[in-house]
Tab-separated table of C-alpha atoms in Angstrom:
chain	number	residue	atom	x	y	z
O	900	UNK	CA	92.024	16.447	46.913
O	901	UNK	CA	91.094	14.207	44.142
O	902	UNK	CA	92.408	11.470	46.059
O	903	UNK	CA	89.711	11.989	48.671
O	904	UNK	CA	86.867	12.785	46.181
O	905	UNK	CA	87.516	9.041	45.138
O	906	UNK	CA	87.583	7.672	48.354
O	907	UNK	CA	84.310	9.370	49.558
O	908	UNK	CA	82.520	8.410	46.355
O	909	UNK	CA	83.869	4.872	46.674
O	910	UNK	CA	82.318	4.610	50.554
O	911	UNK	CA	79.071	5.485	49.079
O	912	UNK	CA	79.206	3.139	46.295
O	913	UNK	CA	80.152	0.111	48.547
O	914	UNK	CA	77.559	1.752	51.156
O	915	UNK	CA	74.791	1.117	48.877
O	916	UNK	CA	76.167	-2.016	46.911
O	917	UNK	CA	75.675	-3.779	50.718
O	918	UNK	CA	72.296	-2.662	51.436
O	919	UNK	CA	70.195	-5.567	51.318
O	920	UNK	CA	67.628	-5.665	48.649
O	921	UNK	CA	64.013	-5.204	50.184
O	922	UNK	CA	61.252	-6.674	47.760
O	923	UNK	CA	58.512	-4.829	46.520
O	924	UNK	CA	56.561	-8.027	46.003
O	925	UNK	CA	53.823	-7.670	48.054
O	926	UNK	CA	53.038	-11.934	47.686
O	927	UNK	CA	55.976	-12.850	49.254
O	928	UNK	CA	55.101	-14.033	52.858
O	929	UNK	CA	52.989	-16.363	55.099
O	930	UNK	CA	48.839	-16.027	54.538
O	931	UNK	CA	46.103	-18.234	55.983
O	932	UNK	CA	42.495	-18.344	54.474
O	933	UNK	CA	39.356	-20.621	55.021
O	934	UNK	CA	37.355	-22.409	52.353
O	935	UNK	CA	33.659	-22.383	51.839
O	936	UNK	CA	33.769	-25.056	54.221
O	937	UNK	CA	35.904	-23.203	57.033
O	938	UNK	CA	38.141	-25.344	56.180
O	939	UNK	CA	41.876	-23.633	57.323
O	940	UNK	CA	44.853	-23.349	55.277
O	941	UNK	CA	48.176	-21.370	55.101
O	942	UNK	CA	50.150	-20.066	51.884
O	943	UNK	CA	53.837	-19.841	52.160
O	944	UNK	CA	55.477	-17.589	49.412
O	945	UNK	CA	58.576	-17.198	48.265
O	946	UNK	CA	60.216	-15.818	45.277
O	947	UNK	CA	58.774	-18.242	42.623
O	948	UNK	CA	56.768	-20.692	44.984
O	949	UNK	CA	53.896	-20.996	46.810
O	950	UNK	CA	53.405	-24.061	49.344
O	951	UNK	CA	49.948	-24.408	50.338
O	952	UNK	CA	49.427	-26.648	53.652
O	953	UNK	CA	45.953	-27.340	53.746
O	954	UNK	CA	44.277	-28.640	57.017
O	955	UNK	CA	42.798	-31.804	54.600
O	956	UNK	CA	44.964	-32.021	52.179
O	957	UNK	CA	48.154	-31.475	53.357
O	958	UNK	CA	51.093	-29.917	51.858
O	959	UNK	CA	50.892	-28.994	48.066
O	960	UNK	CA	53.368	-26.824	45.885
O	961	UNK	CA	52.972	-24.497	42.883
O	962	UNK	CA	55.206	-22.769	40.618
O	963	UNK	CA	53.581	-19.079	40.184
O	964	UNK	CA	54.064	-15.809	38.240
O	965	UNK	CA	52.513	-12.796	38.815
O	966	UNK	CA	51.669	-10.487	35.422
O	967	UNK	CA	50.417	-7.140	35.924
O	968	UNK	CA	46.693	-8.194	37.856
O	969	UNK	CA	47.050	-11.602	36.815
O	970	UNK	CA	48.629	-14.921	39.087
O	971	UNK	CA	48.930	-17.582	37.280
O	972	UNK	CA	50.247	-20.790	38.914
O	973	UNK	CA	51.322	-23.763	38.020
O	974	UNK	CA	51.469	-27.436	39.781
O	975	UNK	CA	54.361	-30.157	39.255
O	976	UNK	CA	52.017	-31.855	36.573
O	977	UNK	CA	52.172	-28.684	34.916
O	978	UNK	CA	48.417	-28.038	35.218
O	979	UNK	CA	47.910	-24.389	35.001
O	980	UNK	CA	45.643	-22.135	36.354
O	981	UNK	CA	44.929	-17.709	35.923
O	982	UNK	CA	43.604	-16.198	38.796
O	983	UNK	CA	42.984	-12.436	38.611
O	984	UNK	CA	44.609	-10.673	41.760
O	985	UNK	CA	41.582	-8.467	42.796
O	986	UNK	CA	43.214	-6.961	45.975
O	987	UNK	CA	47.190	-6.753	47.022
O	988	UNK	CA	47.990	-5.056	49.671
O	989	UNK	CA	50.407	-5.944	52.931
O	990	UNK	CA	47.932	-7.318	55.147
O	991	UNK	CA	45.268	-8.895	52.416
O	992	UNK	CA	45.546	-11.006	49.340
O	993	UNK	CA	41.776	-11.494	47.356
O	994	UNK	CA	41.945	-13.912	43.664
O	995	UNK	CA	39.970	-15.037	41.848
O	996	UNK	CA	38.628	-16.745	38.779
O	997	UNK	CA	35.579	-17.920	36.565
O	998	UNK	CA	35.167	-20.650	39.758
O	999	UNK	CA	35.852	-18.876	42.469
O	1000	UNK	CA	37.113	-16.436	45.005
O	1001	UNK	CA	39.697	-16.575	47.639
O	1002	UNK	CA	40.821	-14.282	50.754
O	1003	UNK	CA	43.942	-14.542	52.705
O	1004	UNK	CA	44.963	-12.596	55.659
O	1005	UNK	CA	48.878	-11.853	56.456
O	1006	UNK	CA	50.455	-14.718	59.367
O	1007	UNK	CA	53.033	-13.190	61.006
O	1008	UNK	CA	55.500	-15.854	62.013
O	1009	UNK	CA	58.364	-16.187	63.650
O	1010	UNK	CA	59.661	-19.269	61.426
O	1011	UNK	CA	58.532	-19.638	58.605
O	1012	UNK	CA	57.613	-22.900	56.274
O	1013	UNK	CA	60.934	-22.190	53.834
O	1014	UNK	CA	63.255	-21.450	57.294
O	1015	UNK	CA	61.651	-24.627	58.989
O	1016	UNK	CA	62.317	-27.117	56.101
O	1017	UNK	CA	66.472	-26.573	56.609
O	1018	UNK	CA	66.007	-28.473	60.232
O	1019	UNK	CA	64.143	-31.782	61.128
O	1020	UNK	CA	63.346	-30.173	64.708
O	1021	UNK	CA	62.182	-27.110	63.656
O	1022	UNK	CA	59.851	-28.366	60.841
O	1023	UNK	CA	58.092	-30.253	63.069
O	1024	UNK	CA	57.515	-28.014	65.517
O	1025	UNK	CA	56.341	-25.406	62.270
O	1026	UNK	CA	54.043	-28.767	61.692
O	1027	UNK	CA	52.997	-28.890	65.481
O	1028	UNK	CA	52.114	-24.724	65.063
O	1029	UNK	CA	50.253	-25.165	62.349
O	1030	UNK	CA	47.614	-27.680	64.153
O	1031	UNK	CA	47.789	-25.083	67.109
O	1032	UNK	CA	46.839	-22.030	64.467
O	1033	UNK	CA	43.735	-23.482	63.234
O	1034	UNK	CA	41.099	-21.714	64.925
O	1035	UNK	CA	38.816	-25.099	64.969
O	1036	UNK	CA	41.517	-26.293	67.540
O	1037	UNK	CA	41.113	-23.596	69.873
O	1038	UNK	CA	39.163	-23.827	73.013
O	1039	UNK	CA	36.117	-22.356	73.489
């Protein structure tokens, strides 16, 4: 009897040990937002970095840490900037700072700026989407 009582409480141990570990950051994902002048970009965020690909600018990359209602990020020149994290929800992402204010919507994607770097191909296609998601490029 024993013998079983170990072996059930063992299948529940390894039964949890393998379920995979769901986030509760609510950052971590793909967001696009506009600038004052329309100008389209997308966030990419992982677990400690956030790749911005701006339609000007191109790509950029930060370091960032969120504290309680605080984001602060960092660039490679270690140039640091505190934005306050307004709103945080699934679908919407508002900062801001003395300066200003930006809103970013959720971008559901099928690959993703981190999954598309491992492969030439599909990077460039991600690079291809990207033009294609700007709603300038659209038709009207």
């Amino acid at each position: 009897m024993r013998l079983k009582s170990y072996i059930f409480l063992a299948a529940i141990l390894i039964i949890v040990a393998c379920k995979p570990d769901k986030s509760d950051n609510l950052l971590l994902g793909n967001w696009f937002g506009f600038d004052t002048d329309s100008t389209y970009y997308e966030l990419y965020i992982g677990d400690t970095v956030i790749v911005l690909n701006h339609e000007k600018l191109g790509i950029a990359e930060y370091v960032y840490e969120k504290d309680g209602n605080k984001l602060i990020t960092t660039t490679p020149l270690f140039f640091e900037r505190v934005w306050n994290l307004d709103t945080l929800t699934d679908t919407t992402i508002v900062i801001s700072d003395t300066l200003e204010v930006h809103q970013f919507r959720r971008l559901d994607l099928d690959i993703d700026f981190f999954k598309s770097s491992k492969d030439s191909t599909e990077y460039y296609r991600f690079r291809q989407d990207f033009i294609a998601r700007n709603p300038k490029q659209k038709p009207e």
